[in-house]
Coordinates of C-alpha atoms and ligand atoms in Angstrom, one line a residue:
X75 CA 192.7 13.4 70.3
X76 CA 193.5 15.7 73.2
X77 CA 196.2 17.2 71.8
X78 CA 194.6 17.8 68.0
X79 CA 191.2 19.9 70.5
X80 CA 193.9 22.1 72.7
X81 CA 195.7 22.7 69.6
X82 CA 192.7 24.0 68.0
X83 CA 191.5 25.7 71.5
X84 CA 194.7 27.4 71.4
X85 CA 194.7 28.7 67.9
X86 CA 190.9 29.7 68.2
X87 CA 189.9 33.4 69.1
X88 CA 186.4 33.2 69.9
X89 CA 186.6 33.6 73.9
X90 CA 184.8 30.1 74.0
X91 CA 187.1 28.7 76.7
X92 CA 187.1 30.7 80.0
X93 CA 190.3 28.0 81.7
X94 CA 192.7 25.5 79.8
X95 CA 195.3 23.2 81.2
X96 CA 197.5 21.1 78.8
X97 CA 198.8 19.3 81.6
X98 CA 196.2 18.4 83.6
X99 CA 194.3 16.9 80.3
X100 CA 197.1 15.1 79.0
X101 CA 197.6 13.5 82.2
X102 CA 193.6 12.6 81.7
X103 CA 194.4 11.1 78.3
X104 CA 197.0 9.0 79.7
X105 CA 194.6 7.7 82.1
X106 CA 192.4 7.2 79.4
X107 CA 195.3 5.4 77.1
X108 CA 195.9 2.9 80.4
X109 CA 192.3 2.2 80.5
X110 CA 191.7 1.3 77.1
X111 CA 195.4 -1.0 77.1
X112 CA 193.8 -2.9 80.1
X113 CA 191.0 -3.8 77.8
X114 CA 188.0 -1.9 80.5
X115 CA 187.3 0.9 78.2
X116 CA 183.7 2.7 77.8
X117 CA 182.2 3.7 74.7
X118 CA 183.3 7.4 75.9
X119 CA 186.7 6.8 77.2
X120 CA 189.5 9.2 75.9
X121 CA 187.2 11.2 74.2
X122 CA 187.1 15.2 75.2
X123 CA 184.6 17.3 77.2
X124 CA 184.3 20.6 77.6
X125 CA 182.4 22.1 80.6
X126 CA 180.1 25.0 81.0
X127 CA 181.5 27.0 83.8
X128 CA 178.4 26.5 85.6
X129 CA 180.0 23.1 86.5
X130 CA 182.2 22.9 89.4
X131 CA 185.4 21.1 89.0
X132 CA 188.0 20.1 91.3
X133 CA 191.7 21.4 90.4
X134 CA 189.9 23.7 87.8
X135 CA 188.1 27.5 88.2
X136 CA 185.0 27.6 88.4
X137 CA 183.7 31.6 88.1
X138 CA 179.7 30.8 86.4
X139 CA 181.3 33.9 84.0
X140 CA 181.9 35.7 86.9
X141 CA 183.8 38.3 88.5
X142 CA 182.3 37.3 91.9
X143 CA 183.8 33.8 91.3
X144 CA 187.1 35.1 89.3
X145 CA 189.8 32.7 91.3
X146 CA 187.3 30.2 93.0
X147 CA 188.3 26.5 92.9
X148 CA 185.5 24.1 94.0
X149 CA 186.5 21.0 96.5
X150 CA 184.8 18.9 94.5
X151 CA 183.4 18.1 91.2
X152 CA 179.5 18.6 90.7
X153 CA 177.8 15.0 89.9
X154 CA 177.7 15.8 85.9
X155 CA 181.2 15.8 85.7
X156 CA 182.2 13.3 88.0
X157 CA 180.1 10.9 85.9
X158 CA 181.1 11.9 82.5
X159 CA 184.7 11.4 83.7
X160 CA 183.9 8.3 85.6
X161 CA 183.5 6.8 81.9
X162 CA 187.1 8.2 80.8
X163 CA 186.3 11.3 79.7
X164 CA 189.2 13.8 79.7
X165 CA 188.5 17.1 80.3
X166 CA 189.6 19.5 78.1
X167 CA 188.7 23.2 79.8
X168 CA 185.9 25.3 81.0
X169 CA 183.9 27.1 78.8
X170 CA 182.8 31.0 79.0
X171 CA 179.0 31.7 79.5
X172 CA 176.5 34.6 80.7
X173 CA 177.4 35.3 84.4
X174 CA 175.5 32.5 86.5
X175 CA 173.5 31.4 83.3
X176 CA 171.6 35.1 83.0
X177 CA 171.2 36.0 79.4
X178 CA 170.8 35.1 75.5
X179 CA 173.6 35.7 74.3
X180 CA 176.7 35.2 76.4
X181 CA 177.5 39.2 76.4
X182 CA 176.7 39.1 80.1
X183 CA 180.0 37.4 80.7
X184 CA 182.3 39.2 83.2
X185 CA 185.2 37.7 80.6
X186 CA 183.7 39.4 77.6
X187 CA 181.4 37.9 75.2
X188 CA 182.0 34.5 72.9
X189 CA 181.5 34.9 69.6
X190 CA 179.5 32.8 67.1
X191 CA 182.2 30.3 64.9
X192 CA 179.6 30.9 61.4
X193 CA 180.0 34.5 61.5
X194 CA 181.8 36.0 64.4
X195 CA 180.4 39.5 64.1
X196 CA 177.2 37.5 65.6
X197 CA 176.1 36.0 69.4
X198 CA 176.7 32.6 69.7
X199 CA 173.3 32.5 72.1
X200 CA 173.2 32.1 75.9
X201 CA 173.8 31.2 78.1
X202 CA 175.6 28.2 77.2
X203 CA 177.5 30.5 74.2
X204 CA 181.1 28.8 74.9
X205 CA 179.3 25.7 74.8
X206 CA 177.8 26.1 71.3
X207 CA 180.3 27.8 70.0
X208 CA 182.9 24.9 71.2
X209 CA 181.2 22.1 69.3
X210 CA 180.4 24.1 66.1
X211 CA 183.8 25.5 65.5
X212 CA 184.9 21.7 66.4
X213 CA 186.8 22.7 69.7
X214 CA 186.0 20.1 71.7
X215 CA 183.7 17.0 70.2
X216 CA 181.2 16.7 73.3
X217 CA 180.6 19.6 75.9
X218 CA 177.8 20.4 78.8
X219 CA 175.6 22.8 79.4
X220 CA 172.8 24.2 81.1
X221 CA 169.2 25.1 80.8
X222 CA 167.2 27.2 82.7
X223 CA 164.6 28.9 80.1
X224 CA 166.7 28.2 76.8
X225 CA 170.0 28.0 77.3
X226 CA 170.9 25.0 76.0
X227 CA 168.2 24.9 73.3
X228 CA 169.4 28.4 71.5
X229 CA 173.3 28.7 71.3
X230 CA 172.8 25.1 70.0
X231 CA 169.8 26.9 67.3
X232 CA 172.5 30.1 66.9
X233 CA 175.8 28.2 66.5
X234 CA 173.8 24.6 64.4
X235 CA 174.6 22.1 67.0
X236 CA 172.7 19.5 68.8
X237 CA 171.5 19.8 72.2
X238 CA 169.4 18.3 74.8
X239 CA 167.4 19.5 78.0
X240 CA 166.7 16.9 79.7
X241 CA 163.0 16.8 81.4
X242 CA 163.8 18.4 85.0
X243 CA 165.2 16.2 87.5
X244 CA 166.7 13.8 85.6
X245 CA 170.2 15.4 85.6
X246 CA 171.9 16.0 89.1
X247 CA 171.8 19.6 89.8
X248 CA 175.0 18.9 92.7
X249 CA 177.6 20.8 91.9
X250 CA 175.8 23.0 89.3
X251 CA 176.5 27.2 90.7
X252 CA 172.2 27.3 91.1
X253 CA 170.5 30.5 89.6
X254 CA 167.0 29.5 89.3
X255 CA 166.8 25.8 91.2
X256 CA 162.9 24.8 90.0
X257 CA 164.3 25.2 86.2
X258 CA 167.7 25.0 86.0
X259 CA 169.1 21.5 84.3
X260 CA 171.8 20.4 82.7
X261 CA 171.8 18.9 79.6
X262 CA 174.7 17.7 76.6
X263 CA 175.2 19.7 73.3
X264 CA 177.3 17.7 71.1
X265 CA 177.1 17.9 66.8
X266 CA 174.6 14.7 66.4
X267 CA 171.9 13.6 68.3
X268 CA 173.7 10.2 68.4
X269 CA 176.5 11.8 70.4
X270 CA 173.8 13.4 72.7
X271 CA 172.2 10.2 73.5
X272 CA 175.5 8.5 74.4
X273 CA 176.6 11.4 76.5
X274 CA 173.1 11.9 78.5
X275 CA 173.3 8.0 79.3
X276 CA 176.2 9.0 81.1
X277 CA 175.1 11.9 82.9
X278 CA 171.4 11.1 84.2
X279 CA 170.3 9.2 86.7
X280 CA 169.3 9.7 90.8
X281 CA 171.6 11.4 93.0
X282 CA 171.3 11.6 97.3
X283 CA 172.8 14.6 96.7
X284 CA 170.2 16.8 95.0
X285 CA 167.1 17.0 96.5
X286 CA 165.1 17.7 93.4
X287 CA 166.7 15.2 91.8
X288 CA 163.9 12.5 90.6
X289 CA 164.4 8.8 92.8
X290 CA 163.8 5.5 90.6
X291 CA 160.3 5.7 92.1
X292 CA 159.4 9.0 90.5
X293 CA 161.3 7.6 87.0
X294 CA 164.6 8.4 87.9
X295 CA 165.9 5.3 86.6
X296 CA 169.3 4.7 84.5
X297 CA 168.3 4.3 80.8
X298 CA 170.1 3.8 77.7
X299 CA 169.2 6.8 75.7
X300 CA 170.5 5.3 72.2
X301 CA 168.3 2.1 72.2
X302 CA 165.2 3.9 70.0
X303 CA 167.7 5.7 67.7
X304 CA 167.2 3.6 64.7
X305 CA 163.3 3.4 64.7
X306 CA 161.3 4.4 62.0
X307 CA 159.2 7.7 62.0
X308 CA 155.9 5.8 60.8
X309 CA 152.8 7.0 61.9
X310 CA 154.7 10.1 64.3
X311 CA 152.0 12.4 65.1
X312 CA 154.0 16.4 65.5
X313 CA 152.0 18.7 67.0
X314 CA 152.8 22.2 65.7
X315 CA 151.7 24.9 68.2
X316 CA 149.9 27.6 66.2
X317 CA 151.5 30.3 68.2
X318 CA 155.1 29.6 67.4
X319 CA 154.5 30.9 64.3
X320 CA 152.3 34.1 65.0
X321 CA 153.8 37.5 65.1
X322 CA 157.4 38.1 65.4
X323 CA 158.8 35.2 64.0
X324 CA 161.1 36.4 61.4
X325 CA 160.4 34.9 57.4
X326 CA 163.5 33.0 57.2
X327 CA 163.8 30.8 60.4
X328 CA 159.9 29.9 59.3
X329 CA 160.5 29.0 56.4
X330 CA 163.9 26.6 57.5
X331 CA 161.1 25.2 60.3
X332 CA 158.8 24.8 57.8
X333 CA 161.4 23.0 55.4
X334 CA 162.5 20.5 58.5
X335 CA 158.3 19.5 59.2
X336 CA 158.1 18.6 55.5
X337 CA 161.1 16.7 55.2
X338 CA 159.3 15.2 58.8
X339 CA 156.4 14.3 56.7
X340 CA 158.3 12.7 53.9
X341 CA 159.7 10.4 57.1
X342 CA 156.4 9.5 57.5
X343 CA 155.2 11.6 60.1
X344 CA 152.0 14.0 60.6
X345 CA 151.4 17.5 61.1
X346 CA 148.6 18.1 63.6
X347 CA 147.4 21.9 64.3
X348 CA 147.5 22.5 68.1
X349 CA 147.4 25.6 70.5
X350 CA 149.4 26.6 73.3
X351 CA 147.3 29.2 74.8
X352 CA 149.1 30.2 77.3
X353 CA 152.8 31.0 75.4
X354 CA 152.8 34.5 75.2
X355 CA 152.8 34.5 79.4
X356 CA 155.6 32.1 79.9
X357 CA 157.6 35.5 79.4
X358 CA 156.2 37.3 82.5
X359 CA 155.8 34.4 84.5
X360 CA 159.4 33.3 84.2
X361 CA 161.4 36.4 84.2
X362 CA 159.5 36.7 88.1
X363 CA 160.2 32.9 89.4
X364 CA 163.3 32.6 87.9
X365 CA 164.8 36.3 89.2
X366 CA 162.8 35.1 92.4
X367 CA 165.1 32.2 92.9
X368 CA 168.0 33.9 91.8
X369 CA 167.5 36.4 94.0
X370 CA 168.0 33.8 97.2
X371 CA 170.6 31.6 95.4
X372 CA 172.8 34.2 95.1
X373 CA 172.3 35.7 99.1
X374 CA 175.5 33.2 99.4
X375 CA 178.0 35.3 97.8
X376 CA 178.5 37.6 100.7
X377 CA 182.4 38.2 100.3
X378 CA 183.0 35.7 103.3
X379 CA 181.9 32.1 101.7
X380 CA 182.9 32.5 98.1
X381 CA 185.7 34.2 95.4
X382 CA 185.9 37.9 95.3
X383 CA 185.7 40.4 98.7
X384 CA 185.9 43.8 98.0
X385 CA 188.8 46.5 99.5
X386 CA 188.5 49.2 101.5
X387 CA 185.3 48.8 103.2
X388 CA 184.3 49.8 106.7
X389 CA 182.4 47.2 108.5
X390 CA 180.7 44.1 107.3
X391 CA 177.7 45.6 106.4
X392 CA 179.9 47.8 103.7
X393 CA 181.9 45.1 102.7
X394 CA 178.7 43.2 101.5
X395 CA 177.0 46.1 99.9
X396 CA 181.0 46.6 98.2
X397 CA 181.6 42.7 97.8
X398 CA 178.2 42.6 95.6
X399 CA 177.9 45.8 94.1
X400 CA 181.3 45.0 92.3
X401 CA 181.7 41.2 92.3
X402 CA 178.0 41.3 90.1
X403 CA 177.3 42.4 86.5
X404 CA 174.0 44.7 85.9
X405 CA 172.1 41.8 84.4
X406 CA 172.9 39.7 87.7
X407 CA 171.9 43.0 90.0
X408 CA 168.9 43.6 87.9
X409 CA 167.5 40.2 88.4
X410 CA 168.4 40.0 92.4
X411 CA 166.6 43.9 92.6
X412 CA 163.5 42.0 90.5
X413 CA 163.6 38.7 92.4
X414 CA 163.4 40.7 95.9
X415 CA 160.9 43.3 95.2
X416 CA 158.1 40.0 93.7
X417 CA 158.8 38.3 96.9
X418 CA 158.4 41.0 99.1
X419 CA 155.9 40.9 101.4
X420 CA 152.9 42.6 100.4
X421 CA 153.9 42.1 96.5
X422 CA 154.7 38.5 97.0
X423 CA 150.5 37.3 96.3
X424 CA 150.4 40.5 93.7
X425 CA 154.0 38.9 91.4
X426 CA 154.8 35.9 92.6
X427 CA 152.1 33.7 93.5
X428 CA 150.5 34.7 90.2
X429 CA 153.4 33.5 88.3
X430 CA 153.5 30.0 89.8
X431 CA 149.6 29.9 89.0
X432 CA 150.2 30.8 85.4
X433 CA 153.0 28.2 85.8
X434 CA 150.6 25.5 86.3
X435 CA 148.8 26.9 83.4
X436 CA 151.3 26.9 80.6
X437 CA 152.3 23.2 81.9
X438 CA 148.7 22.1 81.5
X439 CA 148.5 23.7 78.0
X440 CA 151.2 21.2 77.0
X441 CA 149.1 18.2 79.4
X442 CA 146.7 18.6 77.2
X443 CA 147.7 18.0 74.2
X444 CA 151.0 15.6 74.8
X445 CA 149.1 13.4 77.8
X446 CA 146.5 10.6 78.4
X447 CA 144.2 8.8 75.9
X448 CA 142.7 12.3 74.8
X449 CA 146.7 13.0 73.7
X450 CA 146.8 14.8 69.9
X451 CA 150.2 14.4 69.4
X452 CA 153.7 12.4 70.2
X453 CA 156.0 15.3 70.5
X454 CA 155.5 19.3 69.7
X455 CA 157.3 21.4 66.9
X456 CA 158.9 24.7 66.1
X457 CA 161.2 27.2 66.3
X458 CA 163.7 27.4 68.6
X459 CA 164.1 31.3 68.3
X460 CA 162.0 34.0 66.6
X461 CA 165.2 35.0 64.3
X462 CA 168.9 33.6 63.6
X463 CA 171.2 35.2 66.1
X464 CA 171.8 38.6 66.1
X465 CA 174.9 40.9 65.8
X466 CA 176.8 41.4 68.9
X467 CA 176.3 44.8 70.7
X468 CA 173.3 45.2 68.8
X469 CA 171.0 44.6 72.0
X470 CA 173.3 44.5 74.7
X471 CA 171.8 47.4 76.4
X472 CA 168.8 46.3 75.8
X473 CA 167.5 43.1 78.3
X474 CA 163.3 43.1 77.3
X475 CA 164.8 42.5 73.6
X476 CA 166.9 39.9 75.2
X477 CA 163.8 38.4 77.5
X478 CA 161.5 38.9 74.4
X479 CA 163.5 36.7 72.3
X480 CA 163.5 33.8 74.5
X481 CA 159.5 33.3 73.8
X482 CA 159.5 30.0 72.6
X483 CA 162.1 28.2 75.2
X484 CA 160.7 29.4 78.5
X485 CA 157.5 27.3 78.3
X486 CA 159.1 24.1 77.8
X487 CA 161.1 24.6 81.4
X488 CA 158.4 26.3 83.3
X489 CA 156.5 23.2 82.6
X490 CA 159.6 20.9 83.3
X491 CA 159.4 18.8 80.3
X492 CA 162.6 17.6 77.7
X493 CA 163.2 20.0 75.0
X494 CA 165.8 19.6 72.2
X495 CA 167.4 21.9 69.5
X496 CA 168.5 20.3 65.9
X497 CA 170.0 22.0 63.1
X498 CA 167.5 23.2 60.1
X499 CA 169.3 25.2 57.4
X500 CA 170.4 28.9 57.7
X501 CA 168.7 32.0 57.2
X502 CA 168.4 34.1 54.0
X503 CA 170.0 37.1 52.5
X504 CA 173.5 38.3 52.5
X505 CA 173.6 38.5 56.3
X506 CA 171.9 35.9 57.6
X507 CA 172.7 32.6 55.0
X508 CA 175.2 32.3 57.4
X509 CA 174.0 31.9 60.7
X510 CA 172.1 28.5 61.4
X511 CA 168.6 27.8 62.5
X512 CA 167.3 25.3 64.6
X513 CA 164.9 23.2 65.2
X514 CA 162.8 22.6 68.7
X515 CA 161.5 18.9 69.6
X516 CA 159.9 18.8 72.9
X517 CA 158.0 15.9 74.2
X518 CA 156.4 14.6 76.9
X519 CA 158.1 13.9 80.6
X520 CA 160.9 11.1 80.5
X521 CA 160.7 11.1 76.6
X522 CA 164.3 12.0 75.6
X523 CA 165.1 8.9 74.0
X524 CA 162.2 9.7 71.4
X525 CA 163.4 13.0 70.7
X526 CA 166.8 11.8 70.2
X527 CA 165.5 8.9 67.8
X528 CA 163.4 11.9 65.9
X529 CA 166.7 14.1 65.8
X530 CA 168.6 11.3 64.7
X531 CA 166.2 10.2 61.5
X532 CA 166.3 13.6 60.4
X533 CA 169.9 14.2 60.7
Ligands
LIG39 N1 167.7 33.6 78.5 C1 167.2 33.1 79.7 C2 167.6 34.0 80.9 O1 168.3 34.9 80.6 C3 167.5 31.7 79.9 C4 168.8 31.5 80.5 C5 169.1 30.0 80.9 O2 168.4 29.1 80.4 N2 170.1 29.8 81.7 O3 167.3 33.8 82.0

């Protein structure tokens, strides 16, 4: 198995891998062999994975797509992938994404962008792009990835894979290169939702190590994400938010959405009318927090800790301002000049205060209709994206398009809850019956194993 993946990694021209190493995977799969010839095999031993470079490995590069990070090599390997390879897993590479998770569609790569398997004069999304890309062009059978306000959801909707955000806190964020820590969480992205439930077993569960991470008290507890795959849909009540399907949401990923609720129905669920009031701020409020965050995650890249130092400087001052002005990409310097200036004193109550209180806002919108005995519906529908993915370069310079776009992802993590991306048809006409659509499930806190059972009766 891993030789018929790195064959195909190395025949592949889509940028999705960022680092390969024949040797050290083979040496994995023989592990693997020896484990399953003394008979104490898991379900997942011997079979491939693929990390988002976001994940830090030991023995492999981790760079988060960037230049600041070109050479680094991590002590250690972040909690995800120790447990995923504490199962057998053999690791087959690192895979490409925006630089430290920032962006849509993986063109904020320092190592150029990835490009999408169905039609590679489109984005495969971002950030998780390599990810996506990965499992669609059948790469690498399972990979990870991460979510901060999307990015696991939309390359899997761009490139018509399966993927999974986990509701926040139930994935370790150890090891995971932090841009926006109250949102950020990884997540698995695999082609079925079967595969997804076998692979998120694996990874979740309460670590020490990560301080946001949720303890068995809080629901933190191990759980077997296949066991409801194989229930029926009877009596499912979808909630379907009137304004993910207002203004801007192009004709043909509505009618692919509208497609995937009827074949719901015919499963025997319901539709129910609902409104998320509050949507249309989740774009504001996030692109302050999460910048905000960024903005002091990233303070630790100072030339002295991490990777890249820039030449030729004077004095230490200089050699930061050189170190950072070169190691970081414009989105990544855009967001750290945004995330100072909103908490700054004096603009801190004005920008950032505000945003946590609409915060609170857009995850009662959801509390309202998802929670307690006055609950409409069992989980929320729509689309994952206003539009199938778009041609590469064609908003690059362009980041409000890019922030504009991710409208119907950012509200699901702002709020914290689990939020899933299926695949629904493609779009029409000549250039877009080739790019996929997908599908967004979200549900309540702790309720991935019903999305997964919903994804898997549809698929
Ligand atoms: N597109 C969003 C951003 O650029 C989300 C990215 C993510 O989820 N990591 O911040």
């Amino acid at each position: 198995l891993a030789t018929h993946y790195l064959d195909r990694i190395e025949a592949s021209d889509l940028n999705a891998f960022l680092h390969v190493d024949r040797q050290l995977t083979l040496a994995q799969a023989a592990d693997a062999d020896a484990r399953i010839a003394a008979g104490n095999a898991h379900a997942l031993t011997g079979v491939p994975v693929a990390h988002k470079d976001i994940f830090v490995t030991r023995g492999w590069r981790s760079t988060a797509g960037s230049k600041m990070l070109v050479d680094y090599v991590s002590p250690f390997d972040a909690t995800v992938v120790e447990k995923l390879h504490a199962t057998g897993m053999v690791h087959l590479g690192k895979l490409n994404c925006d630089e430290f998770a920032m962006g849509s569609s993986n063109e904020n790569s320092a190592f150029g962008a990835v490009k999408n398997p169905w039609d590679t004069s489109a984005v495969p999304g971002g950030s998780s792009g390599g990810s996506a890309a990965a499992i669609a062009a059948r790469l690498a059978p399972a990979v990870t990835g991460t979510d901060t306000g999307g990015s696991i959801r939309q390359p899997a909707s761009f490139c018509g894979i399966t993927g999974i955000k986990p509701t926040y806190g139930r994935v370790s964020r150890f090891g995971m290169i932090a841009f926006a820590s109250s949102l950020d969480q990884g997540g698995p992205m695999a082609q079925t939702a079967e595969d997804c439930a076998l692979l998120l077993s694996a990874m979740a569960g309460y670590d020490e190590r990560d301080s946001t991470s949720l303890t068995p008290e809080q629901g933190g507890v191990h759980e077997d994400f296949s066991r409801n795959l194989n229930e029926p849909l009877d009596g499912l009540r979808i909630g379907v938010p009137k304004e993910y399907f207002g203004e801007g949401l192009s004709a043909d990923v509505e009618s692919a959405v509208r497609a995937a609720l009827d074949q719901f129905v015919k499963l025997g669920a319901t539709l129910v009318d609902i409104s998320l009031p509050n949507t249309a701020l989740s774009i504001p409020a996030y692109y302050m927090i999460a910048p905000a965050e960024a903005s002091s995650n990233l303070s630790r890249f100072d030339g002295v800790r991490y990777g890249f130092r820039a030449e030729g400087y004077k004095d230490l001052q200089d050699m930061y301002r050189k170190t950072r002005a070169q190691g970081f990409g414009p989105e990544v310097q855009r967001r750290i000049m945004v995330g100072t200036y909103v908490l700054c004193h004096g603009y801190y109550d004005a920008y950032y205060v505000k945003a946590q209180k609409i915060r609170r806002l857009i995850a009662d919108d959801f509390a309202k209709v998802l929670s307690g005995p006055d609950a409409v519906c069992d989980v929320i529908m729509g689309p994952v994206a206003p539009t199938v993915a778009w041609d590469l370069g064609s908003k690059a310079d362009d980041p409000v398009a890019n922030y504009l776009a991710d409208i119907f992802t950012l509200s699901t993590s702002l709020a914290g809850l689990p939020g899933m991306s299926i695949p629904a048809g493609f779009g029409q006409g000549d250039k877009n019956a080739s790019r996929p659509v997908g599908l967004q499930i979200i549900g309540n806190y702790f309720a991935e194993a019903k999305l997964l059972n919903i994804a898997h009766q549809f698929q």
